[in-house]
Each structure stands twice: as structure tokens, then as C-alpha cells.
mmCIF file of C-alpha atoms and ligand atoms in Angstrom:
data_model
loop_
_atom_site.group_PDB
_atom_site.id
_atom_site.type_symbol
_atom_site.label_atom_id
_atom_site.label_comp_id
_atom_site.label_asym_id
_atom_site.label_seq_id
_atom_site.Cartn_x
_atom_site.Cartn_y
_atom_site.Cartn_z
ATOM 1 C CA UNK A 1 10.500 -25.005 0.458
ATOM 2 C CA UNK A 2 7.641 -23.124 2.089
ATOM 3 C CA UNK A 3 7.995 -19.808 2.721
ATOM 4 C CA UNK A 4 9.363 -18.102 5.599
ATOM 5 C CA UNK A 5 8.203 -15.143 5.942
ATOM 6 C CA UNK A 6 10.504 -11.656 4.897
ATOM 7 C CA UNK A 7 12.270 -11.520 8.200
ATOM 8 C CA UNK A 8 14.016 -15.064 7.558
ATOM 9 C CA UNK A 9 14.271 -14.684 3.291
ATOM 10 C CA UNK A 10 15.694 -11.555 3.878
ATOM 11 C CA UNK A 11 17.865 -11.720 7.362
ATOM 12 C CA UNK A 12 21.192 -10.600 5.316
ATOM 13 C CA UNK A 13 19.252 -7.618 4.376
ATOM 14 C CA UNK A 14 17.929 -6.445 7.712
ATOM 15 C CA UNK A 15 19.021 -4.703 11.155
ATOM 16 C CA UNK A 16 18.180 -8.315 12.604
ATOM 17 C CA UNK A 17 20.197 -11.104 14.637
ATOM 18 C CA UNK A 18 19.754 -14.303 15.582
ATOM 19 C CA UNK A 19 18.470 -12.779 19.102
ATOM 20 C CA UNK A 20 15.698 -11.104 17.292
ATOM 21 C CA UNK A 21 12.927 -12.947 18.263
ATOM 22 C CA UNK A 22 10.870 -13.246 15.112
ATOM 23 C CA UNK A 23 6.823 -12.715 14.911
ATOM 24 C CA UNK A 24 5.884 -13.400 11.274
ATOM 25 C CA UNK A 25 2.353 -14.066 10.049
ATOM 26 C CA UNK A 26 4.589 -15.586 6.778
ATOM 27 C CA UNK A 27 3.941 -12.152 5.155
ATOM 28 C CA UNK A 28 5.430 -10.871 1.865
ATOM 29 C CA UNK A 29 5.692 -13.102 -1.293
ATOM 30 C CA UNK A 30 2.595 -12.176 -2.703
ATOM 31 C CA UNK A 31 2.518 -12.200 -6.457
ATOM 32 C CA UNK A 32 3.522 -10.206 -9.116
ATOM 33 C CA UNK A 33 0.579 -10.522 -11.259
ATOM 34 C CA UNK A 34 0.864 -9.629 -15.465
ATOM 35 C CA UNK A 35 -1.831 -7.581 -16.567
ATOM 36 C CA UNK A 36 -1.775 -7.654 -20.423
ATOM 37 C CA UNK A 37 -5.631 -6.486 -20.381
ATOM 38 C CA UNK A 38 -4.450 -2.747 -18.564
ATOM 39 C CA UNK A 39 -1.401 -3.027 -21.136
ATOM 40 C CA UNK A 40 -3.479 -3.029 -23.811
ATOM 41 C CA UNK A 41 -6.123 -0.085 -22.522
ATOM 42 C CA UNK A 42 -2.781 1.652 -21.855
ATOM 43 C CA UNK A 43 -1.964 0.807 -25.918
ATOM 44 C CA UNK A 44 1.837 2.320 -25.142
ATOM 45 C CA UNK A 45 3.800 -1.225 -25.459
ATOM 46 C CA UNK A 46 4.410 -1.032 -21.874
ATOM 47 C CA UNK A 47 4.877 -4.442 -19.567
ATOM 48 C CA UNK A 48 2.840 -4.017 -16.647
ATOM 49 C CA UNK A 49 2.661 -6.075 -13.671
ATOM 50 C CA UNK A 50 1.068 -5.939 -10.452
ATOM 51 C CA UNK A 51 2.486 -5.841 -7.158
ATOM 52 C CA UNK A 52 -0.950 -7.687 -5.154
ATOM 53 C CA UNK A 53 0.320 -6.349 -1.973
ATOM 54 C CA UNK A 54 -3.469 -6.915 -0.618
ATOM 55 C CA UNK A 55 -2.821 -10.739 -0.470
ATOM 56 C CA UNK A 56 -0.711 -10.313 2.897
ATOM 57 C CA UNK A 57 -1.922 -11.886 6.171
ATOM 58 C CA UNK A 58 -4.005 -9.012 6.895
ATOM 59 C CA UNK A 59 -4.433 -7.619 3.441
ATOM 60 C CA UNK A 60 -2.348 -4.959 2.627
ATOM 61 C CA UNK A 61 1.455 -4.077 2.092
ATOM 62 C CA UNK A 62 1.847 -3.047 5.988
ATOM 63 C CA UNK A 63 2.559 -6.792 7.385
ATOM 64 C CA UNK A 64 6.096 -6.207 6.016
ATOM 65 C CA UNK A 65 7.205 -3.031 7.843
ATOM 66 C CA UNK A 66 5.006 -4.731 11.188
ATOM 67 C CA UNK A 67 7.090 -7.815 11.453
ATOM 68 C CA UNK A 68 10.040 -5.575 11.716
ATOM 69 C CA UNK A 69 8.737 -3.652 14.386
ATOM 70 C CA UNK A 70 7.402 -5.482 16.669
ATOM 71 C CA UNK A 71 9.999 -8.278 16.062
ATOM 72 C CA UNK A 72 12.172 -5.401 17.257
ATOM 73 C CA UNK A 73 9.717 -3.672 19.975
ATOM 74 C CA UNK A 74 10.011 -7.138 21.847
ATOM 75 C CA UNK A 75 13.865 -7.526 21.559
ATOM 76 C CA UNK A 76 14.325 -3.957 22.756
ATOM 77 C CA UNK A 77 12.005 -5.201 25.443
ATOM 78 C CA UNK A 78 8.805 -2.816 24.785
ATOM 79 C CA UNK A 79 5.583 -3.990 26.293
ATOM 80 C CA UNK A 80 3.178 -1.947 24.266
ATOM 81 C CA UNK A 81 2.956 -0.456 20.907
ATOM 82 C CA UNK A 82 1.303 2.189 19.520
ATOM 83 C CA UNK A 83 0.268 3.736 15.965
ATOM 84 C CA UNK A 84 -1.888 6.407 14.099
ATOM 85 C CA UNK A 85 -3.518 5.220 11.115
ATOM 86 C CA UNK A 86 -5.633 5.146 8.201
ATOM 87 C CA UNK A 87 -6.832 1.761 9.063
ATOM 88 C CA UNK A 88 -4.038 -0.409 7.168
ATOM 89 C CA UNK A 89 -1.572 -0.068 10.184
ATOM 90 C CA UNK A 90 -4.021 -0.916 12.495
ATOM 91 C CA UNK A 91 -4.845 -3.460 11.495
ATOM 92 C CA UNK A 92 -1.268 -5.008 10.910
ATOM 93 C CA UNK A 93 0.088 -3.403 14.606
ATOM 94 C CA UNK A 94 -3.329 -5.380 15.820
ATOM 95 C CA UNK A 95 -2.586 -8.584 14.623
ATOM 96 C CA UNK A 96 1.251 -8.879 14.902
ATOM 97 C CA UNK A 97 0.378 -7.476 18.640
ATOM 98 C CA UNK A 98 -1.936 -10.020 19.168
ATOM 99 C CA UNK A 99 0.707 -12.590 17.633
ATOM 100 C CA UNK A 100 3.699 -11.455 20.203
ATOM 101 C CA UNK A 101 1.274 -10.727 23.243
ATOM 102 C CA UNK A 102 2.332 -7.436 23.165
ATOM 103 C CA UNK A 103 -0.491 -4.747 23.962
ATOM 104 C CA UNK A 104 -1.476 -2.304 21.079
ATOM 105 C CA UNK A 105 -2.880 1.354 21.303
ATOM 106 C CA UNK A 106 -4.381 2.128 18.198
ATOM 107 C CA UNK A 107 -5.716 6.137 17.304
ATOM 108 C CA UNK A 108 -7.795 6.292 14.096
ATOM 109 C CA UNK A 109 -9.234 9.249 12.793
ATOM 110 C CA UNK A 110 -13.113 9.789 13.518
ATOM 111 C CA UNK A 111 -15.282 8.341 10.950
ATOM 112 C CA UNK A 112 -12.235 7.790 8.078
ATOM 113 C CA UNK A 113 -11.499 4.573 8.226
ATOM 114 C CA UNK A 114 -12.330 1.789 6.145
ATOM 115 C CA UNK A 115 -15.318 -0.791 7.709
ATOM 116 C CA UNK A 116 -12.978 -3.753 7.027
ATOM 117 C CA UNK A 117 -9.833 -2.240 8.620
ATOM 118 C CA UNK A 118 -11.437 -1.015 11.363
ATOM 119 C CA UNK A 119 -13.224 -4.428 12.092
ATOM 120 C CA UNK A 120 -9.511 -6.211 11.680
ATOM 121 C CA UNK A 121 -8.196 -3.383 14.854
ATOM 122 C CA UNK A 122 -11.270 -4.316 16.962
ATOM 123 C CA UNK A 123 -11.015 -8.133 16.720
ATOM 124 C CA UNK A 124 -7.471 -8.327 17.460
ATOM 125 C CA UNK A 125 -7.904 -7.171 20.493
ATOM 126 C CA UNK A 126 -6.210 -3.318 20.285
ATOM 127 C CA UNK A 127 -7.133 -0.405 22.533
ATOM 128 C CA UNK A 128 -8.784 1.300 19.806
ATOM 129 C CA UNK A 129 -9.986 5.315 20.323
ATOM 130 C CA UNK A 130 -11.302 7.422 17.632
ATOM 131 C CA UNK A 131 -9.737 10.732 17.458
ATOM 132 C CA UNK A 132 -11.713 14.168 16.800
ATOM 133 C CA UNK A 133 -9.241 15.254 14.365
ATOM 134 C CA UNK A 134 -7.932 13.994 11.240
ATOM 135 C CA UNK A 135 -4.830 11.358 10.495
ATOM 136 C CA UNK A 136 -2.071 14.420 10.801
ATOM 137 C CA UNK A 137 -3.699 15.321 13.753
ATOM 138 C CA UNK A 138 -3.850 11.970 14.966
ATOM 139 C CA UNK A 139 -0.379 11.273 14.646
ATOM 140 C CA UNK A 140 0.811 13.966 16.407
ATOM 141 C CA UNK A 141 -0.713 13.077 19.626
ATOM 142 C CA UNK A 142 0.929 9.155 18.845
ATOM 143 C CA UNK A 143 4.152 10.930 18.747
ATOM 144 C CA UNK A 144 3.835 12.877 21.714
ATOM 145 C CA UNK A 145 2.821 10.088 23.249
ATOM 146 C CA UNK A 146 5.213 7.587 22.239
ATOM 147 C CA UNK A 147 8.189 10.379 23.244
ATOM 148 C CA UNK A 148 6.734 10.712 26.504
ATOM 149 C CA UNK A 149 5.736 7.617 27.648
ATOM 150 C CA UNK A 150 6.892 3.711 27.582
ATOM 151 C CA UNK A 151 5.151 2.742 24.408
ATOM 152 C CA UNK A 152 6.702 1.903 21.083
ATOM 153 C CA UNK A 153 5.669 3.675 17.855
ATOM 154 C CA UNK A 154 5.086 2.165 15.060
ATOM 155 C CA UNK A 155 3.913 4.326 12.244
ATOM 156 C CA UNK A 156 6.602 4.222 9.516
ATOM 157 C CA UNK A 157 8.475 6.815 10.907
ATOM 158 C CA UNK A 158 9.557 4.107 12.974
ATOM 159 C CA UNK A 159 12.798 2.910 10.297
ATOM 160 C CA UNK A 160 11.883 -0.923 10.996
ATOM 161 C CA UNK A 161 9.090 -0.332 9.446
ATOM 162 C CA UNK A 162 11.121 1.260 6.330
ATOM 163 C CA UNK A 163 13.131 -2.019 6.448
ATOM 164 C CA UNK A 164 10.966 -4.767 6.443
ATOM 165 C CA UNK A 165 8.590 -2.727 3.584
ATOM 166 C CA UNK A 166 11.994 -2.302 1.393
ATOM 167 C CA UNK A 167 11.784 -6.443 0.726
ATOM 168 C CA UNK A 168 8.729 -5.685 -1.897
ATOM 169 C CA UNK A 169 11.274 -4.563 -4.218
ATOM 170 C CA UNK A 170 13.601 -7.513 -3.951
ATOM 171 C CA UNK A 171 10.652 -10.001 -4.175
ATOM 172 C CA UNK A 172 10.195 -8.025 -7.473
ATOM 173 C CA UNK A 173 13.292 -8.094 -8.547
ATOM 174 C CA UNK A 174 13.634 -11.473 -7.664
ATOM 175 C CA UNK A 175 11.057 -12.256 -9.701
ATOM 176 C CA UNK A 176 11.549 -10.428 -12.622
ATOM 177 C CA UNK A 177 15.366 -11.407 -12.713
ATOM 178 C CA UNK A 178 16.419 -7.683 -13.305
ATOM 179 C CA UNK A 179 15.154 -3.995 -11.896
ATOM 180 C CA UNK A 180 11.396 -2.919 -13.752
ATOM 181 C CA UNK A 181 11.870 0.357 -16.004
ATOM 182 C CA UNK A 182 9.127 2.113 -13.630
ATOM 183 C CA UNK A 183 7.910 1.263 -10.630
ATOM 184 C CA UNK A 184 4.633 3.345 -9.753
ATOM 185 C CA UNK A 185 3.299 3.408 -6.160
ATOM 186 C CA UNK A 186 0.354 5.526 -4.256
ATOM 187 C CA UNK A 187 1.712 7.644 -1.505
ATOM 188 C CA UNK A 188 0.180 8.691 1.663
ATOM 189 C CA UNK A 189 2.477 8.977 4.427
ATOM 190 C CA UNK A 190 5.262 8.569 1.875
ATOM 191 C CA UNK A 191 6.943 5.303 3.925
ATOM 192 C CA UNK A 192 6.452 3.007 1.170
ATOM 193 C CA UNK A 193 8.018 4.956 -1.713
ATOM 194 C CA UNK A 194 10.702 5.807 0.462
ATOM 195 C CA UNK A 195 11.110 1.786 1.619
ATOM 196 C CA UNK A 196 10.956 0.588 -2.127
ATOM 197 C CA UNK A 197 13.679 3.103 -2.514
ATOM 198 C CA UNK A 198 15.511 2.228 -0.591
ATOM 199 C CA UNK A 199 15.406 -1.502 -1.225
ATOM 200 C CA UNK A 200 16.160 -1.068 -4.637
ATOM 201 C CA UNK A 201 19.198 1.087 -3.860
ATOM 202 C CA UNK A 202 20.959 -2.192 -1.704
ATOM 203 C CA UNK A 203 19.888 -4.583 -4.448
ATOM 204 C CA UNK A 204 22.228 -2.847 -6.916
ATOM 205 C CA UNK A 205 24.852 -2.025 -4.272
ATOM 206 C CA UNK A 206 24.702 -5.554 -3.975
ATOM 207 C CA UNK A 207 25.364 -6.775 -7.321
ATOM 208 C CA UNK A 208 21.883 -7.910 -8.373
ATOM 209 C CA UNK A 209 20.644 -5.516 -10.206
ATOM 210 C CA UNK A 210 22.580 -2.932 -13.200
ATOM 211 C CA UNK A 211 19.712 -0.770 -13.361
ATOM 212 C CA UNK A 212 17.492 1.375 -10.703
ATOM 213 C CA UNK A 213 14.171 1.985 -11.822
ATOM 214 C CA UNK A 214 11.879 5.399 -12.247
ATOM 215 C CA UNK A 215 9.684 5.723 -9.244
ATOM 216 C CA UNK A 216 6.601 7.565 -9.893
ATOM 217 C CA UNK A 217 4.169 8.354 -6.880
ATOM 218 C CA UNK A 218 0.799 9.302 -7.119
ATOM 219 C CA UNK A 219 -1.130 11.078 -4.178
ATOM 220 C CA UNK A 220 -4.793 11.666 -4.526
ATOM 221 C CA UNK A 221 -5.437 15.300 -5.775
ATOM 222 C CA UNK A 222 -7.869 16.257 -2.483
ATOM 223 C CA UNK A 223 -4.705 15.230 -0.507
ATOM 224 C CA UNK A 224 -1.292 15.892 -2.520
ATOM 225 C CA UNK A 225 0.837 18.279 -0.050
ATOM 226 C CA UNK A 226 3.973 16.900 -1.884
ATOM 227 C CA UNK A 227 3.095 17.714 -5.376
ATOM 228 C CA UNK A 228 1.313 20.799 -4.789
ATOM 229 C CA UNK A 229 4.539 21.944 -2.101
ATOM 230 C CA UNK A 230 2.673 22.449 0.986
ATOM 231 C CA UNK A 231 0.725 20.987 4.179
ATOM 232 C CA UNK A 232 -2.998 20.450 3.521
ATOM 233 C CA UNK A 233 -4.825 21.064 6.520
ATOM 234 C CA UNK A 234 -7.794 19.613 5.578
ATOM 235 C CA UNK A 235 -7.012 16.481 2.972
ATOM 236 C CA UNK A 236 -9.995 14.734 1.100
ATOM 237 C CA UNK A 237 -10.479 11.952 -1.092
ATOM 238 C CA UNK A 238 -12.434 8.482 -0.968
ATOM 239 C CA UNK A 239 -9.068 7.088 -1.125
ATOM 240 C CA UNK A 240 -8.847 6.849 2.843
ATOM 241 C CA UNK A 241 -4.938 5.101 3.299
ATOM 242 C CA UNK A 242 -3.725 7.929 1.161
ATOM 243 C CA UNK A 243 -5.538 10.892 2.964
ATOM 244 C CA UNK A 244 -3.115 12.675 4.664
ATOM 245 C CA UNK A 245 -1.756 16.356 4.687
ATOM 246 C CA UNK A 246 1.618 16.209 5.972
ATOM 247 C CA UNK A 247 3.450 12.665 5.389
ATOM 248 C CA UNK A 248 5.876 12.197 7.582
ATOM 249 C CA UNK A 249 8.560 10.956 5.104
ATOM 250 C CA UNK A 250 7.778 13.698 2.812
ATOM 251 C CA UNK A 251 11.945 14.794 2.467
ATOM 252 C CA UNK A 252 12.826 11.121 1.168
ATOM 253 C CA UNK A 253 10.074 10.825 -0.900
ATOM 254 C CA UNK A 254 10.937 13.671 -2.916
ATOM 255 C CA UNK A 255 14.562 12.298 -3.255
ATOM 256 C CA UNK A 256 13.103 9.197 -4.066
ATOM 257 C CA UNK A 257 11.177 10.680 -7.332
ATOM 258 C CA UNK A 258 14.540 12.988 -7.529
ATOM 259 C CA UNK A 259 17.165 11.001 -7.546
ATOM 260 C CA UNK A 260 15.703 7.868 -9.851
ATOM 261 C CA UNK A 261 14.269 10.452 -12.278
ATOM 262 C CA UNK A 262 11.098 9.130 -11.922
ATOM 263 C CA UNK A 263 8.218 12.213 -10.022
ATOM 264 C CA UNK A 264 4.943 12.434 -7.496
ATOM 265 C CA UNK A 265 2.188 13.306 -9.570
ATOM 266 C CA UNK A 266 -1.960 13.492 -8.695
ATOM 267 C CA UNK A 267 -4.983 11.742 -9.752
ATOM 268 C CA UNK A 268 -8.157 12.470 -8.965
ATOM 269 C CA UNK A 269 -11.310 10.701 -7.208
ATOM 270 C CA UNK A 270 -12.503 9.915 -10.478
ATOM 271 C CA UNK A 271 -9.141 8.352 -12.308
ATOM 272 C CA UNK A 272 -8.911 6.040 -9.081
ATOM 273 C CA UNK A 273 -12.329 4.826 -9.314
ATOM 274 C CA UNK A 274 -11.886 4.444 -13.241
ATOM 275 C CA UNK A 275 -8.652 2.800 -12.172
ATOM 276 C CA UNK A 276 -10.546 0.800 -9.453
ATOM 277 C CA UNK A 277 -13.069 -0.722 -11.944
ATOM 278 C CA UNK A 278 -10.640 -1.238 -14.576
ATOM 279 C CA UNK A 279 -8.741 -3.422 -12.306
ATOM 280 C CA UNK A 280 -11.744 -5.016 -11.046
ATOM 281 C CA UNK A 281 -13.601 -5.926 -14.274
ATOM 282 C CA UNK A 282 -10.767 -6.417 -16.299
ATOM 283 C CA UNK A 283 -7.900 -7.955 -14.657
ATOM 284 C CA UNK A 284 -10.069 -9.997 -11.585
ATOM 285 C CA UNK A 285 -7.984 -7.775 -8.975
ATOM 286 C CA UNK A 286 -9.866 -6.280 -6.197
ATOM 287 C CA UNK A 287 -8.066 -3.272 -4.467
ATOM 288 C CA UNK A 288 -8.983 -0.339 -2.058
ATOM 289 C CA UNK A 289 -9.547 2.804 -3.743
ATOM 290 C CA UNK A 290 -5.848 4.076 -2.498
ATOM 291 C CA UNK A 291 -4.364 1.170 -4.167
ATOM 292 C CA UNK A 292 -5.902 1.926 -6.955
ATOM 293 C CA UNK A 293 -3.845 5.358 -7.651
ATOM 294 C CA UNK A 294 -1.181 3.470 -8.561
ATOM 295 C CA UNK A 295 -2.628 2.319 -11.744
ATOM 296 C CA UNK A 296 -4.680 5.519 -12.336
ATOM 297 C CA UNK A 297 -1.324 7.019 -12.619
ATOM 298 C CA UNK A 298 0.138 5.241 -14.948
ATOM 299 C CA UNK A 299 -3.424 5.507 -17.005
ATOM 300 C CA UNK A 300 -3.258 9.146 -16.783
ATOM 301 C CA UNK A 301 0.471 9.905 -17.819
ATOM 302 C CA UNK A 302 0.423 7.720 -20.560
ATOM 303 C CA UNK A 303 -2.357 10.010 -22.036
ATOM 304 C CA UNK A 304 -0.176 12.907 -21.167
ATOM 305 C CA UNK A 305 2.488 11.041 -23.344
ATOM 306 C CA UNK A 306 4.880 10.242 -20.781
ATOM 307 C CA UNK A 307 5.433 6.484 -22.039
ATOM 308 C CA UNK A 308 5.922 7.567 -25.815
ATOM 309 C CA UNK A 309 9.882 6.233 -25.755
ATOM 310 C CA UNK A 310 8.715 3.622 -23.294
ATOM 311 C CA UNK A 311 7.908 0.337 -25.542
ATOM 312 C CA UNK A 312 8.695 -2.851 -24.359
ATOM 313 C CA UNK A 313 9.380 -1.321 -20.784
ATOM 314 C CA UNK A 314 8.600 -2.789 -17.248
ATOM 315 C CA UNK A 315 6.191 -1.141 -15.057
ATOM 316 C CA UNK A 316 5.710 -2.145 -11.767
ATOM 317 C CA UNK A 317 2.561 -0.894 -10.158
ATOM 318 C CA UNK A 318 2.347 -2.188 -6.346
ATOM 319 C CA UNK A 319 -1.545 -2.507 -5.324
ATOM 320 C CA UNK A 320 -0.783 -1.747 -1.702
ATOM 321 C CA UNK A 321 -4.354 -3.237 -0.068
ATOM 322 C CA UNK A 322 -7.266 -5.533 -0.917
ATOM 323 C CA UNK A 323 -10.558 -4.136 -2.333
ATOM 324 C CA UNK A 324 -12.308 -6.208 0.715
ATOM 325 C CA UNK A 325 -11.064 -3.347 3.460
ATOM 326 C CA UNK A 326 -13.920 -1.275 1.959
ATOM 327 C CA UNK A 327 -17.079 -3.108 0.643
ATOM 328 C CA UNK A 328 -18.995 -0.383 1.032
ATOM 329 C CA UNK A 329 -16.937 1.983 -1.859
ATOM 330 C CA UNK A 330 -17.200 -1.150 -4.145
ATOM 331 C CA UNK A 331 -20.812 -1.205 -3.741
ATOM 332 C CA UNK A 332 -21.143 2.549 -3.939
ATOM 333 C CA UNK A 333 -19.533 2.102 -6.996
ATOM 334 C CA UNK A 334 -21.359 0.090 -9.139
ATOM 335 C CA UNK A 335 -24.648 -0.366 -7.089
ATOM 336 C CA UNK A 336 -26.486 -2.962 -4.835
ATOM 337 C CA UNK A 337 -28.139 -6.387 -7.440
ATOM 338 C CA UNK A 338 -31.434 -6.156 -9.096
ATOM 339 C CA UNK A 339 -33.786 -7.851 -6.629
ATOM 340 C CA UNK A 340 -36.186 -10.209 -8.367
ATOM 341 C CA UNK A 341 -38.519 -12.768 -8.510
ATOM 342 C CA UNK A 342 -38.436 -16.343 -6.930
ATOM 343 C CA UNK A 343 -39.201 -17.599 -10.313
ATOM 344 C CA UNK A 344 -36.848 -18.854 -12.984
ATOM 345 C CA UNK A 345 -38.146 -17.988 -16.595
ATOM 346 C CA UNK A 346 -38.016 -14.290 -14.941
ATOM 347 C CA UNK A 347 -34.345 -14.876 -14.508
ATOM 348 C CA UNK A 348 -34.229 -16.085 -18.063
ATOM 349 C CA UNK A 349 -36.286 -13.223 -19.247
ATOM 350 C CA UNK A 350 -34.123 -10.515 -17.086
ATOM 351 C CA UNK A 351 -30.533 -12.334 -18.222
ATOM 352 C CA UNK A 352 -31.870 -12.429 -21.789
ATOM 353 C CA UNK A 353 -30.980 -15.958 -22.237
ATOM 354 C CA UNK A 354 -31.804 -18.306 -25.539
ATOM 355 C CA UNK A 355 -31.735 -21.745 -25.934
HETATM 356 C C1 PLP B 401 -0.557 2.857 4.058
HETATM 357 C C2 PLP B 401 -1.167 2.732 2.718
HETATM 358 C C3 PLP B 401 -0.813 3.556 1.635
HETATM 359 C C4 PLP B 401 0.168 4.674 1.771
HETATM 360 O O1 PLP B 401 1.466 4.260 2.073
HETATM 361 P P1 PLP B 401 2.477 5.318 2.695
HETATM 362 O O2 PLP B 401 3.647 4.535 3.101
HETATM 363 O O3 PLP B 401 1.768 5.970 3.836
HETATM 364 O O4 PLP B 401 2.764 6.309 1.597
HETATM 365 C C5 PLP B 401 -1.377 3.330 0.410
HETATM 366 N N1 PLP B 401 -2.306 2.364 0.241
HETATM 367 C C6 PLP B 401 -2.685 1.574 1.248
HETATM 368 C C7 PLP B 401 -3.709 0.535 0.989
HETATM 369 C C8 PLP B 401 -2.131 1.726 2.518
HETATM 370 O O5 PLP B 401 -2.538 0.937 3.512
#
């Protein structure tokens, strides 16, 4: 049967009726990808798989919470939206805006967004304005805004949001037939940890799973307020989706981490590029450098020995956006192609080819 978007797989799951009416892009059920090459770098026994949450209508892991709220901005009868956001949400409150007919207000931070995200807000149509300030500061005026005035937020402090991101953890679990041992996620504004949470929480309430797993979050090290216990005022990292100094759902991601046993840990710029390449040239996945934290993570505690009982164990590591939101880190990375001549035996002679 073809899928239905996570709105209509998931209806039992979610504050939804049959009066909701329903704006999907047929978002969620994106795969769950084995990566035996990482397993084996990782040389701990582990499982790992790959939550490609960058192969959602408009590339990243956001398309789940959007459908929920604007699905639920038009039943409530809202006539505009608006959001704060690294790019990702943008992008997603663009298109599922365009979608519904709704109008969209969308306040990025000056100069830290992502080429490809930004493009995404801007085609879609959104009232798009650049903020002098960073994302915390961004968000602040959407809230004040959003309390003051006719216009529904929808930054993931907005719990639709939280709902429709909590189906990533049943498509896993669907998939995998049982709960993963670990389930390893970057965290920014700290919605998503919280939603996966959360979802695996009703998936054992309900009976289909006997286990919960560890969650382990990783913020970038420029921009860790949780780990490190306070705001940062001025958050930095090439890892733009996860730059930001006071997440919102700070208090349940900590219980999140707390209450599965699992933690919220750093990496740095470097382990997410190394993290970014080795996902890139050895397992054909292209992610944004945020994404990429995920897997650095897991890279980094297994050297600190934090698999060593772990053998045979599931890990989960969701890859929350595609690598094509921002071209210009992958080519920063690894450099623009040799240019060369129009001439074929110099290819030959370049590529080191013998007959
Ligand atoms: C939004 C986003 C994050 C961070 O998710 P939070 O819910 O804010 O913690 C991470 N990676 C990408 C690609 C994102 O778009």
C-alpha cells in the first residue's frame, strides 16, 4: 500500500480527529539504513543503523513535527504561521505553508543559515527577514510575537511539533521489530530528543516494545549549554541546525538522557567533520554537518570505552538533514576538482590508468 504520510500511519497515536484537516507532503518513512562499514571503524561489535531523516520532502527530520502543526494551525483556524530557525524549520513551515495556503513568517538569523535551506524558505513563498541577532535571539522576538499577535508558532515549542517528530521512533521500532539498545541523536533546540522520547515511552506503554532504549545526545562543543549547565550567549560551530545557546526544551531533554540512562555529551567541529566524511566516503550518506554529530558521538565514546559491554547491541543514530542543505561546507571540506585539460591521454596520465 503506498504510504500515507505519519499523520494517517500514526492517527491512533496523535492529538488528531477525523476533523483535522490533514496537509502531508507523505513525510516520514525514510529508511533505516545498516552501516556495517562505521561498525567496523567503530570495531566495538555494535549494530548500527541510520536513521536518513534527510530523505523527507524537504530534507530533513522537521516535515514530521510540520504536518502536525499546521494540520492543527488550520483546524484551530490560524491564518498565518510563524517560526525562528536555523534554516531546517523554515524550510518545512515554508513548504507545508505553501501546501495549506496558509501565510508563513519566517526569522532566520543573519548570515547562519545554510544556502540550501535558505533557498527552500525563499521559493516557497515565506515572508522571510534576517534578524541582527543570533537563533536565541531570534526566537525570542517569534515568541513575543506569536503571544501578542494572531499568528501561530511553530518552533517545537509548539507540542504538535513534539508529536508528529515522536513517529521516528515507531518507524524504527517498527522496523527493527523491538526497541534499539541506544539511540544517539544531535541536539540543538532539544525538540527532537525530547519527541523520540517521548515516542518511545507510548510504544512500550502500548505493548510493543519490553525495552526503552539509552538516548545519548550530542551538542556541538562551541554550542553545548546543556552539557556544560548554562546559557551560551554567543554559540559557534559550522554545525548551523545545532547552534543554539538556550534550547527551548532544555528541562525534557535532560530527563530524556536521565531517565533512559543514556547522557548529552559534546563533539567538536572536527569529530563532526571526521564524522561527516566518514559517512560520506564510506557509507554513500550525505548529511549536514549537524547531522553528522550524531555519529561523531558514537565515534568518540566508543574510544572513551563507553561500548566495552555493548557487543551485539543496536544503535540507532538518526541523521536529522541531507548533506545537500549546505554544498558549500562539503566543498570546503574536501576542495573544489582539479581543472584540466580538454585532452584525454592527460586524463589517463592524471588518473594513472593502465591498460
Ligand atoms: C533542527 C535540527 C537539529 C536539532 O534538532 P532540535 O530538535 O532542535 O534539537 C539537528 N539537525 C538538523 C539537521 C536540524 O534541522
Amino acid at each position: 500500500m503506498a504510504w500515507e504520510g505519519v499523520i494517517k500511519t500514526y492517527f491512533d497515536y496523535l492529538p488528531v480527529s477525523e476533523k483535522t484537516p490533514i496537509i502531508t507532503l507523505k513525510e516520514g518513512n525514510t529508511p533505516l539504513v545498516p552501516a556495517d562499514r562505521l561498525a567496523r571503524h567503530i570495531n566495538k561489535g555494535l549494530k548500527i543503523f541510520l536513521k536518513y531523516e534527510g530523505l523527507n520532502p524537504t530534507g530533513s527530520f522537521k516535515d514530521r513535527g510540520m504536518t502536525m502543526a499546521i494540520s492543527k494551525a488550520i483546524e484551530e483556524g490560524s491564518c498565518a504561521v510563524m517560526c525562528a530557525s536555523t534554516g531546517n524549520t523554515s524550510a518545512s513551515a515554508a513548504a507545508y505553508s505553501a501546501r495549506s495556503g496558509l501565510k508563513c513568517f519566517v526569522l532566520i538569523p543573519h548570515k547562519s543559515i545554510a544556502l540550501g535551506k535558505l533557498s527552500q524558505a525563499l521559493i516557497h513563498g515565506a515572508d522571510v527577514l534576517a534578524v541582527q541577532g543570533n537563533f536565541d535571539d531570534t526566537l525570542k522576538v517569534v515568541r513575543y510575537i506569536t503571544s501578542n499577535y494572531p499568528v501561530t508558532l511553530v518552533n517545537s515549542i509548539n507540542p504538535n511539533r513534539i508529536e508528529g517528530q515522536k513517529t521516528g521512533a515507531f518507524e524504527i521500532v517498527d522496523v527493527l521489530g523491538k526497541a534499539p539498545d541506544y539511540h544517539a541523536i544531535p541536539v540543538g533546540n532539544a525538540g527532537n530528543i525530547t519527541a523520540y522520547w517521548k515516542g518511545y515511552r507510548e510504544y512500550h506503554e502500548a505493548g510493543k516494545i519490553s525495552s526503552l532504549p539509552r538516548m545519548i545526545g550530542f551538542q556541538a562543543a562551541g554550542s553545548a549549554p546543556i552539557v556544560l549547565g548554562k546559557v551560551v550567549e554567543d554559540p559557534k560551530t559550522i554545525a548551523t541546525a545545532i547552534k543554539i545557546g538556550n534550547p527551548a526544551s532544555w528541562e525534557s531533554a535532560e530527563a530524556a538522557a536521565r531517565d533512559s540512562g543514556g547522557m548529552i555529551q559534546m563533539v567538536t567541529d572536527e569529530e563532526i567533520i571526521e564524522a561527516y566524511k566518514i559517512l560520506a566516503q564510506t557509507e554513500g550518506v550525505f548529511v549536514e554537518p549537524a547531522s553528522a554529530a550524531s555519529v561523531a558521538g558514537v565515534i568518540k565514546y566508543a574510544k572513551e570505552s563507553y561500548f566495552d559491554d555493548s557487543k551485539g547491541k543496536t544503535v540507532v543514530c538518526v541523521l536529522t538533514g541531507h548533506g545537500l542543505k549546505d554544498p558549500d561546507r562539503a566543498i570546503q571540506t574536501v576542495g573544489n576538482p582539479e581543472v584540466i585539460e580538454n585532452d584525454p591521454m592527460k586524463v589517463v596520465e592524471r588518473l594513472g590508468l593502465k591498460k
